[in-house]
Amino acid sequence: MGKDNHPSAMEIDDPKSANSDQIVPKFSINVLQLLKSAQMQHGLRHGDYTRYRRYCTARLRRLYKSLKFTHGRGKYSKRNITESTVTDVRFLHVLLYSAERAWSHAMEKRQLPDGPNARQRIYLIGRLRKAVKWATLFSKLCAIKADSRTSLEAEAYASYMKGNLLFEQDQNWDVALMSFKSARAVYEELGKYGDLDNQVLCRERVEELEPSIRYCLHKVGQSNLQTSELLNIGDMEGPALDLFKAKLEAVMAEARSQQAASMTELNWLGHRFPVSNAKTRVAILKAQELEKDLHGSSADSTPSDKKLVIFDKIFSAYHEARGYIRADLATAGNAENVKDDLHGLDKAVSAMLGERTIERNLLLVKVAKSKLARRRDDKNDKVTKPEELVRLYDLLLQNTADLSDLVSSGRDKKPEEVSFADECACKTLAFRAERCFYVAKSYSVAGKRAEAYALYHHVRNLAEDALRKFKSLNGDYKNMIKDLEELCKQCRSNSCIEHALGIMEENKDQENISERISNISLTGAERLEKFLLDKLDVYESAVGDSNVKCAPRIASFPPPFQAISRTPIVLDLAYNNIEFPSLESRMKKQKGGFMSRIWG
């Protein structure tokens, strides 16, 4: 009994001990939804960590000012956020955005063009440590001041930040694995409850954590993951995967450097060019690895958007190799043998770049053809016009001409170069036929039947000529021959259709002319067509059929001339026959002087 009469230490320290029996309300924060919304709206949709860091800084400034929790004026005075300080949910927001600011600053350093150097890497790891510190404090205070769901999300967030730090430090892979798995378990559990948007966000975060977990398992030695599988994992998108992608790129660059040590020359069309610069070797190897993804067994199942991204990476690698080669040319001096080898290597790399450019444009043609053949089912679905395909084939003709000129520019031509030049000539002829085919289609859409008919006949002649030349070449051109044979069939059918449509339209035009001539009135009282203003009592369209190009008949413009009454013209004919009286007597007489009298 006596024990109950003595107040506890907590009651003495607490100024609100009288209200201790009241239930303190718990704060609620949807952490993942809040962060995703802020990240997508302020830069991370495009990977702009600098913009997101500035947003976090501005957000913290507004929170400090609204909470009146500033750190002094002029001189900085540190103020810690503790359990007793958290009287508003915005204090928890301060901790969350502080962790996000430190994390985004670290990711900004990670995305430097040449990668972080030793000094910048130390700073990067320091910012990640700061993010872990803020995230851990946020988790501890949420466990006390927030509801159970917010506490779980804060714990998962702190585990994710800790895993990022260990992931970047390349140490304690087992601890990093436990941190990522803990975060994944929480998000998997939270993805089963709540509204639909929150469930989708939790599942997306689980998918984003999966590559990091598999990589940690690979480093620990509990997984038989191959390098190609790691590359497939790196194709996923999301802010949570950027650190993983940077780590994966560093691993791949190290592997390429080791592989480049054994690469001494480049083989191209029978020529062997020595590659002495290590950076050039690494860039060429990177491009060749990416080309395997385009021409491998899984290339047919790869979507077009992903292939276009791979082409961009290949172009970047070849441009990088050309830059190193030309830098070596500038510093080669007077060594003629070295210069000849570098010129040949530059020519080979430029030719490979031209081949990949043609392949990329052919992929764009394939995508455009599929859109052209597809009917418009949705109002927002944009259908490709024939003119766009004409433009793409213009690019292909230019690329093929440039590549042919580049290959034919040498003095001593090898048989491989001659056959390659012949192949370019055949491709040029095939591209001309395809371009002419879509020019004919554009004339057909415009209703010009005679021009379309003539162009289809010209396309058929070009396609048959290209077919003969491809069949005479030694090589595997089955796809090209198949496309040209299909083009010949389409030309024959389309020319017949244009011929029939032309005859039908001509007969229809003759009927319309005879009908109009029979309705002509010499007085002009009757018009051949009535406008909407003349037939307001009749329900009839004044716009016409949507398939026929004609002007809408709303009103006649400019309006026709109408006869109106004119004021009479008065001609004054009596003026010339009137005799007016003399007025000399009323005129003032002029007086002369003395001299005028003498000279009279």
XYZ file of C-alpha atoms in Angstrom:
600
model
C 0.000 0.000 0.000
C 2.809 2.356 0.875
C 4.396 1.590 -2.394
C 1.370 2.883 -4.273
C 1.400 6.230 -2.430
C 4.887 7.177 -3.618
C 5.065 8.870 -7.044
C 7.364 7.312 -9.654
C 10.375 9.035 -11.148
C 8.562 9.386 -14.484
C 5.697 11.190 -12.792
C 8.085 13.626 -11.091
C 9.917 14.454 -14.340
C 6.764 14.637 -16.428
C 5.022 18.020 -16.162
C 1.840 16.445 -17.476
C 1.676 13.663 -14.877
C -1.874 14.640 -14.023
C -2.973 13.573 -17.507
C -0.928 10.363 -17.576
C -4.040 8.247 -17.648
C -5.077 9.762 -20.986
C -4.288 7.841 -24.219
C -1.572 9.604 -26.208
C -2.511 9.596 -29.936
C -0.087 7.792 -32.235
C 1.229 9.459 -35.366
C 0.685 7.800 -38.740
C 2.899 8.201 -41.818
C 2.630 6.226 -45.044
C 6.416 6.249 -45.474
C 6.758 4.416 -48.785
C 3.945 6.314 -50.511
C 5.291 9.660 -49.240
C 8.811 8.928 -50.482
C 7.712 7.542 -53.844
C 5.556 10.581 -54.532
C 8.340 13.000 -53.599
C 10.943 11.115 -55.638
C 8.844 10.849 -58.789
C 7.766 14.498 -58.685
C 11.185 15.992 -57.967
C 13.763 14.454 -60.253
C 14.137 10.718 -59.670
C 11.779 9.855 -62.501
C 14.732 10.852 -64.718
C 17.534 9.945 -62.284
C 18.240 13.575 -61.321
C 19.518 13.222 -57.756
C 20.752 16.817 -57.601
C 17.219 18.136 -58.037
C 15.860 15.712 -55.441
C 18.548 16.696 -52.917
C 17.684 20.360 -53.362
C 14.010 19.555 -52.856
C 14.823 17.734 -49.590
C 16.868 20.726 -48.403
C 14.032 23.156 -49.180
C 11.505 20.834 -47.540
C 13.615 20.649 -44.352
C 13.920 24.448 -44.272
C 10.139 24.797 -44.448
C 9.641 22.174 -41.735
C 12.141 23.811 -39.379
C 10.507 27.184 -39.878
C 6.930 25.931 -39.414
C 7.899 24.020 -36.244
C 9.939 26.986 -34.929
C 12.785 24.528 -34.499
C 15.516 26.644 -36.046
C 19.147 26.344 -34.992
C 19.868 29.874 -33.856
C 20.376 33.118 -35.716
C 23.850 33.880 -36.971
C 25.622 31.284 -34.844
C 24.603 27.634 -35.242
C 23.351 25.916 -32.095
C 22.617 22.232 -32.358
C 19.160 21.008 -31.318
C 18.518 17.291 -31.110
C 15.204 15.592 -31.794
C 14.363 13.268 -28.905
C 11.297 11.442 -27.671
C 10.143 14.448 -25.652
C 10.667 16.740 -28.649
C 8.315 14.839 -30.940
C 5.003 16.527 -30.262
C 4.059 16.847 -33.924
C 4.230 14.433 -36.842
C 6.368 16.979 -38.697
C 9.296 16.186 -36.403
C 9.276 12.667 -37.836
C 9.175 14.198 -41.326
C 12.342 16.140 -40.430
C 14.186 12.894 -39.657
C 12.880 11.186 -42.800
C 13.838 14.001 -45.165
C 17.248 14.351 -43.496
C 17.940 10.702 -44.302
C 16.696 11.206 -47.871
C 18.877 14.275 -48.344
C 22.004 12.429 -47.220
C 21.165 9.392 -49.393
C 20.455 11.487 -52.504
C 23.730 13.380 -51.981
C 25.609 10.074 -51.932
C 23.836 8.901 -55.090
C 24.663 12.205 -56.762
C 28.360 11.536 -56.154
C 27.943 7.991 -57.424
C 26.600 9.264 -60.779
C 29.612 11.437 -61.654
C 30.674 11.022 -65.328
C 34.021 9.313 -64.580
C 32.875 7.809 -61.291
C 33.892 9.018 -57.832
C 37.620 9.221 -57.150
C 39.138 8.122 -53.825
C 38.362 11.390 -52.049
C 34.802 11.573 -53.387
C 34.231 7.935 -52.449
C 35.141 8.670 -48.839
C 32.651 11.541 -48.879
C 30.012 9.288 -50.496
C 30.351 6.654 -47.776
C 30.183 9.404 -45.136
C 26.867 10.623 -46.541
C 25.504 7.061 -46.543
C 26.554 6.721 -42.876
C 24.671 9.936 -42.164
C 21.600 8.544 -43.954
C 21.800 5.361 -41.835
C 22.069 7.485 -38.667
C 18.947 9.541 -39.505
C 17.008 6.463 -40.655
C 17.858 4.576 -37.423
C 16.734 7.529 -35.276
C 13.565 7.781 -37.356
C 12.874 4.076 -36.762
C 13.448 4.330 -32.996
C 11.147 7.330 -32.553
C 8.463 5.817 -34.788
C 8.480 2.717 -32.576
C 7.543 4.964 -29.638
C 5.485 7.757 -31.173
C 3.860 6.195 -34.251
C 1.399 3.400 -34.900
C 2.436 -0.162 -35.691
C 2.286 0.141 -39.474
C 4.420 3.313 -39.515
C 6.882 1.634 -37.146
C 7.199 -1.356 -39.478
C 7.760 0.853 -42.523
C 10.372 2.904 -40.645
C 12.173 -0.294 -39.609
C 12.197 -1.519 -43.226
C 13.499 1.875 -44.378
C 16.332 1.800 -41.813
C 17.266 -1.763 -42.869
C 17.316 -0.712 -46.511
C 19.647 2.231 -45.760
C 21.972 0.020 -43.729
C 22.093 -2.487 -46.581
C 22.982 0.297 -49.025
C 25.897 1.396 -46.845
C 27.349 -2.116 -46.558
C 26.699 -2.695 -50.275
C 28.787 0.344 -51.154
C 31.569 -0.553 -48.695
C 32.055 -4.029 -50.262
C 32.173 -5.660 -46.854
C 29.974 -7.589 -44.440
C 27.927 -9.080 -47.253
C 26.123 -11.386 -44.825
C 24.950 -8.410 -42.729
C 23.901 -6.544 -45.885
C 21.992 -9.645 -46.979
C 20.170 -9.792 -43.632
C 19.281 -6.086 -43.880
C 17.845 -6.409 -47.396
C 15.954 -9.577 -46.469
C 14.481 -7.875 -43.388
C 13.254 -4.967 -45.515
C 11.827 -7.367 -48.101
C 9.958 -9.361 -45.458
C 8.326 -6.209 -44.085
C 7.253 -4.962 -47.509
C 5.920 -8.392 -48.449
C 3.765 -8.397 -45.330
C 2.592 -4.809 -45.818
C 1.724 -5.579 -49.455
C -1.068 -7.870 -48.287
C -3.047 -5.107 -46.573
C -4.172 -1.550 -47.166
C -5.519 0.052 -50.302
C -4.599 -1.037 -53.814
C -2.074 1.771 -54.436
C -0.140 0.898 -51.301
C -0.081 -2.799 -52.204
C 1.322 -1.993 -55.649
C 4.051 0.224 -54.126
C 5.076 -2.502 -51.666
C 5.301 -5.105 -54.422
C 7.392 -2.757 -56.558
C 9.790 -2.215 -53.647
C 10.064 -5.991 -53.165
C 10.983 -6.370 -56.854
C 13.554 -3.572 -56.536
C 15.182 -5.256 -53.507
C 15.384 -8.663 -55.184
C 18.476 -7.893 -57.398
C 20.455 -6.590 -54.398
C 19.582 -9.720 -52.405
C 20.655 -11.998 -55.259
C 23.907 -10.090 -55.664
C 24.641 -10.389 -51.923
C 23.959 -14.115 -52.141
C 26.373 -14.271 -55.066
C 29.088 -12.500 -53.054
C 28.489 -14.633 -49.956
C 28.754 -17.752 -52.109
C 25.248 -19.097 -51.636
C 24.227 -18.624 -55.255
C 25.444 -19.956 -58.613
C 24.511 -16.713 -60.383
C 26.278 -16.124 -63.714
C 27.412 -12.779 -65.150
C 24.738 -12.851 -67.872
C 22.047 -13.297 -65.200
C 23.439 -10.325 -63.310
C 23.154 -8.249 -66.476
C 19.513 -9.293 -66.857
C 18.866 -8.214 -63.277
C 20.460 -4.834 -64.035
C 17.884 -4.154 -66.744
C 15.221 -3.427 -64.109
C 14.328 0.180 -63.330
C 13.832 2.097 -60.077
C 15.655 4.456 -57.681
C 16.368 1.541 -55.318
C 18.378 -0.171 -58.088
C 20.690 2.707 -59.008
C 23.312 1.749 -56.423
C 23.150 -1.868 -57.580
C 23.579 -0.816 -61.218
C 26.599 1.325 -60.357
C 28.170 -1.593 -58.487
C 27.387 -3.971 -61.348
C 28.899 -1.584 -63.905
C 32.073 -1.351 -61.817
C 32.299 -5.169 -61.658
C 31.751 -5.470 -65.418
C 34.364 -2.779 -66.132
C 36.877 -4.697 -64.022
C 36.037 -7.935 -65.859
C 36.435 -6.191 -69.229
C 39.808 -4.813 -68.184
C 40.990 -8.325 -67.327
C 39.615 -9.674 -70.610
C 41.122 -6.784 -72.594
C 44.609 -7.816 -71.498
C 44.352 -10.832 -73.835
C 42.954 -8.804 -76.771
C 45.816 -7.682 -78.988
C 44.185 -7.122 -82.396
C 40.871 -6.509 -84.129
C 39.812 -8.605 -87.129
C 37.658 -6.885 -89.734
C 37.023 -7.972 -93.355
C 40.289 -9.879 -93.606
C 42.391 -7.153 -91.967
C 44.137 -7.441 -88.586
C 44.634 -4.171 -86.734
C 46.682 -4.132 -83.498
C 44.977 -2.512 -80.503
C 47.611 -1.200 -78.126
C 45.549 1.198 -75.998
C 43.876 -0.563 -73.051
C 40.961 1.911 -72.973
C 40.261 1.273 -76.654
C 40.225 -2.480 -76.024
C 37.788 -2.114 -73.121
C 35.416 0.062 -75.206
C 35.453 -2.381 -78.139
C 34.861 -5.342 -75.804
C 31.934 -3.534 -74.208
C 30.353 -2.970 -77.627
C 30.919 -6.608 -78.636
C 29.292 -7.875 -75.418
C 26.250 -5.720 -76.060
C 26.056 -6.987 -79.651
C 25.747 -10.533 -78.300
C 22.511 -9.483 -76.571
C 21.140 -8.319 -79.942
C 22.167 -11.383 -81.932
C 21.897 -14.050 -79.244
C 19.332 -16.800 -78.792
C 17.038 -14.554 -76.724
C 17.085 -11.688 -79.261
C 13.710 -12.626 -80.765
C 11.951 -12.331 -77.392
C 13.601 -9.012 -76.533
C 11.161 -6.078 -76.914
C 11.965 -3.288 -79.359
C 12.314 -0.611 -76.671
C 14.988 -2.628 -74.889
C 16.821 -3.243 -78.169
C 16.891 0.496 -78.879
C 18.444 1.102 -75.441
C 21.106 -1.530 -76.202
C 21.830 0.162 -79.561
C 22.373 3.480 -77.763
C 24.897 1.811 -75.440
C 26.686 0.238 -78.428
C 26.930 3.619 -80.172
C 28.319 5.165 -77.004
C 30.976 2.439 -76.707
C 32.085 2.746 -80.350
C 32.212 6.550 -80.136
C 34.329 6.204 -77.018
C 36.701 3.831 -78.842
C 36.975 6.247 -81.787
C 37.806 9.053 -79.382
C 40.693 7.061 -77.887
C 41.955 6.067 -81.345
C 41.985 9.653 -82.610
C 43.685 10.814 -79.428
C 46.411 8.228 -80.114
C 46.654 9.497 -83.709
C 47.283 13.023 -82.452
C 50.160 11.827 -80.272
C 51.600 9.257 -82.709
C 54.255 11.607 -84.079
C 56.059 10.613 -87.276
C 55.764 6.846 -86.929
C 54.147 5.911 -90.252
C 53.497 2.263 -89.375
C 51.701 3.227 -86.167
C 49.665 5.853 -87.995
C 48.631 3.384 -90.713
C 47.500 0.879 -88.090
C 45.530 3.538 -86.214
C 43.891 4.789 -89.428
C 42.884 1.241 -90.304
C 41.549 0.647 -86.786
C 39.563 3.894 -86.952
C 38.123 2.817 -90.309
C 37.136 -0.601 -88.919
C 35.447 0.863 -85.839
C 33.622 3.437 -87.983
C 32.411 0.678 -90.316
C 31.119 -1.407 -87.382
C 29.369 1.688 -86.075
C 27.770 2.188 -89.510
C 26.563 -1.433 -89.586
C 24.922 -1.098 -86.187
C 23.308 2.172 -87.302
C 21.729 0.387 -90.276
C 20.482 -2.379 -87.967
C 18.954 0.183 -85.616
C 17.171 1.968 -88.467
C 15.880 -1.382 -89.791
C 14.433 -2.030 -86.333
C 12.697 1.359 -86.458
C 11.323 0.436 -89.897
C 9.965 -2.828 -88.493
C 8.223 -1.001 -85.644
C 6.773 1.594 -88.051
C 5.500 -1.119 -90.410
C 3.698 -2.880 -87.563
C 2.012 0.405 -86.614
C 1.089 1.099 -90.232
C -0.551 -2.308 -90.647
C -2.413 -2.019 -87.344
C -5.832 -0.446 -87.425
C -6.676 2.420 -85.121
C -8.641 0.952 -82.223
C -8.051 3.688 -79.676
C -8.452 7.416 -80.173
C -5.024 8.045 -78.620
C -3.308 5.375 -80.717
C -1.161 7.108 -83.299
C -0.910 5.295 -86.635
C 2.254 5.680 -88.700
C 1.910 7.489 -92.039
C 3.673 6.273 -95.207
C 5.699 9.490 -95.274
C 7.444 8.478 -92.018
C 8.609 5.230 -93.594
C 9.863 7.170 -96.614
C 11.978 9.280 -94.240
C 13.387 6.165 -92.522
C 14.359 4.626 -95.868
C 16.038 7.907 -96.823
C 18.180 7.513 -93.688
C 18.957 3.902 -94.604
C 20.032 4.892 -98.111
C 22.319 7.561 -96.669
C 23.795 5.133 -94.100
C 24.425 2.495 -96.779
C 26.071 5.021 -99.106
C 28.356 6.258 -96.297
C 29.314 2.707 -95.338
C 30.011 1.745 -98.971
C 32.215 4.826 -99.456
C 34.100 4.028 -96.246
C 34.806 0.419 -97.250
C 35.764 1.338 -100.827
C 38.190 4.070 -99.758
C 41.238 1.799 -99.329
C 43.866 1.048 -101.929
C 44.525 -2.673 -101.509
C 41.085 -4.240 -101.408
C 40.645 -7.758 -100.144
C 37.962 -10.142 -101.415
C 35.969 -9.615 -98.221
C 35.836 -5.863 -98.871
C 34.719 -6.379 -102.480
C 31.914 -8.735 -101.441
C 30.891 -6.313 -98.683
C 30.692 -3.454 -101.225
C 28.514 -5.648 -103.494
C 26.259 -6.404 -100.565
C 25.903 -2.671 -99.847
C 24.965 -2.069 -103.507
C 22.255 -4.756 -103.339
C 20.919 -3.350 -100.078
C 20.785 0.113 -101.626
C 18.651 -1.248 -104.464
C 16.332 -3.023 -102.006
C 15.967 0.117 -99.886
C 15.177 2.153 -103.004
C 12.394 -0.312 -103.867
C 10.957 -0.132 -100.338
C 11.130 3.658 -100.322
C 9.381 3.903 -103.690
C 6.695 1.501 -102.427
C 5.753 3.824 -99.556
C 5.915 6.875 -101.822
C 3.311 5.084 -103.966
C 1.251 4.417 -100.843
C 1.288 8.106 -99.947
C 0.051 8.975 -103.472
C -2.656 6.326 -103.104
C -3.840 7.836 -99.811
C -3.982 11.245 -101.523
C -6.240 9.793 -104.254
C -3.703 10.146 -107.091
C -4.363 6.830 -108.822
C -2.295 7.304 -111.979
C 0.859 8.285 -110.085
C 0.446 5.442 -107.592
C -0.100 2.922 -110.401
C 3.071 4.024 -112.195
C 5.130 3.960 -108.991
C 3.977 0.435 -108.092
C 5.196 -0.780 -111.505
C 8.543 0.947 -110.888
C 8.812 -0.671 -107.448
C 8.207 -4.097 -108.951
C 11.033 -3.591 -111.458
C 13.430 -2.453 -108.714
C 12.487 -5.357 -106.438
C 12.982 -7.948 -109.196
C 16.370 -6.443 -110.027
C 17.398 -6.570 -106.335
C 16.181 -10.180 -106.113
C 18.385 -11.249 -109.016
C 21.435 -9.597 -107.472
C 20.865 -11.055 -104.003
C 20.486 -14.554 -105.433
C 23.780 -14.161 -107.260
C 25.643 -13.270 -104.016
C 27.286 -15.882 -101.803
C 25.800 -15.562 -98.350
C 22.767 -16.035 -96.172
C 20.211 -13.476 -97.401
C 17.055 -15.517 -96.857
C 15.252 -12.791 -94.914
C 16.090 -10.135 -97.501
C 14.987 -12.359 -100.399
C 11.773 -13.242 -98.578
C 10.987 -9.543 -97.966
C 11.623 -8.678 -101.619
C 9.388 -11.495 -102.857
C 6.629 -10.272 -100.555
C 7.177 -6.759 -101.863
C 6.712 -7.961 -105.477
C 3.407 -9.607 -104.528
C 2.183 -6.475 -102.769
C 3.128 -4.319 -105.766
C 1.176 -6.546 -108.140
C -1.944 -6.541 -105.950
C -1.764 -2.818 -105.198
C -1.265 -1.897 -108.864
C -4.400 -3.901 -109.756
C -6.333 -2.174 -106.977
C -5.174 1.277 -108.110
C -6.107 0.467 -111.700
C -9.613 -0.627 -110.689
C -10.130 2.361 -108.389
C -8.951 4.717 -111.121
C -11.478 3.318 -113.620
C -14.283 3.504 -111.048
C -13.477 7.086 -110.156
C -13.224 8.071 -113.824
C -16.677 6.621 -114.561
C -18.067 8.300 -111.498
C -16.543 11.623 -112.534
C -18.139 11.311 -116.001
C -21.523 10.627 -114.438
C -21.130 13.595 -112.113
C -20.122 15.849 -115.010
C -23.103 14.815 -117.123
C -25.437 15.309 -114.182
C -24.033 18.741 -113.464
C -24.241 19.801 -117.109
C -27.907 18.746 -117.226
C -28.604 20.918 -114.187
C -26.963 24.038 -115.601
C -29.342 26.991 -115.986
C -28.533 29.911 -118.226
C -30.380 32.285 -115.937
C -28.394 31.187 -112.916
C -31.586 30.860 -110.892
C -30.750 27.318 -109.798
C -27.508 26.306 -108.170
C -25.903 22.904 -108.492
C -25.579 22.500 -104.724
C -27.462 23.855 -101.771
C -25.835 25.184 -98.656
C -26.826 24.659 -95.046
C -28.338 28.139 -94.745
C -30.660 27.340 -97.654
C -32.013 24.077 -96.209
C -32.307 24.596 -92.465
C -35.597 22.686 -92.425
C -34.011 19.540 -93.906
C -31.884 17.128 -91.785
C -28.950 16.591 -94.131
C -25.208 16.709 -93.490
C -23.418 19.774 -94.826
C -19.945 18.420 -94.059
C -19.989 15.356 -96.274
C -18.482 11.910 -95.887
C -15.342 11.666 -93.743
C -13.599 9.496 -96.356
C -14.051 12.053 -99.128
C -11.985 15.215 -99.135
C -14.393 18.055 -99.912
C -15.126 21.454 -98.444
C -18.097 21.707 -96.051
C -21.165 23.403 -97.559
C -22.154 25.737 -94.733
C -22.542 28.986 -96.654
C -21.369 30.420 -99.941
C -18.138 32.368 -99.499
C -17.395 34.862 -100.877
C -21.078 35.721 -101.178
C -22.435 36.180 -104.754
C -23.136 39.629 -106.205
C -26.713 40.871 -106.027
C -28.425 43.603 -108.066
C -29.373 46.697 -106.032
C -31.063 50.038 -106.900
C -28.695 52.812 -107.998
C -29.061 56.555 -107.531
C -29.724 58.318 -110.934
C -26.882 60.086 -112.713
C -27.723 63.803 -113.567
C -25.985 65.214 -116.648
C -25.935 69.094 -116.761
C -26.299 69.659 -120.574
C -27.861 73.190 -120.497
C -24.821 74.891 -119.011
C -23.085 75.519 -122.327
C -26.174 77.215 -123.948
C -26.974 79.836 -121.308
C -26.010 83.496 -121.960
C -25.062 85.210 -118.741
C -25.341 89.099 -118.322
C -22.218 91.275 -118.403
C -20.832 92.338 -115.037
C -18.214 94.882 -116.227
C -20.114 97.849 -114.868
C -19.919 96.398 -111.407
C -16.235 95.631 -111.599
C -13.802 98.012 -109.887
C -11.861 100.139 -112.350
C -8.074 100.161 -112.078
C -6.531 103.635 -111.533
C -3.203 104.445 -113.286
C -0.380 106.807 -112.161
C 1.366 109.826 -113.761
C 3.712 107.743 -115.853
C 0.865 105.618 -117.171
C -0.888 108.736 -118.415
C 2.245 109.892 -120.365
C 2.765 106.505 -121.916
C -1.008 106.155 -122.350
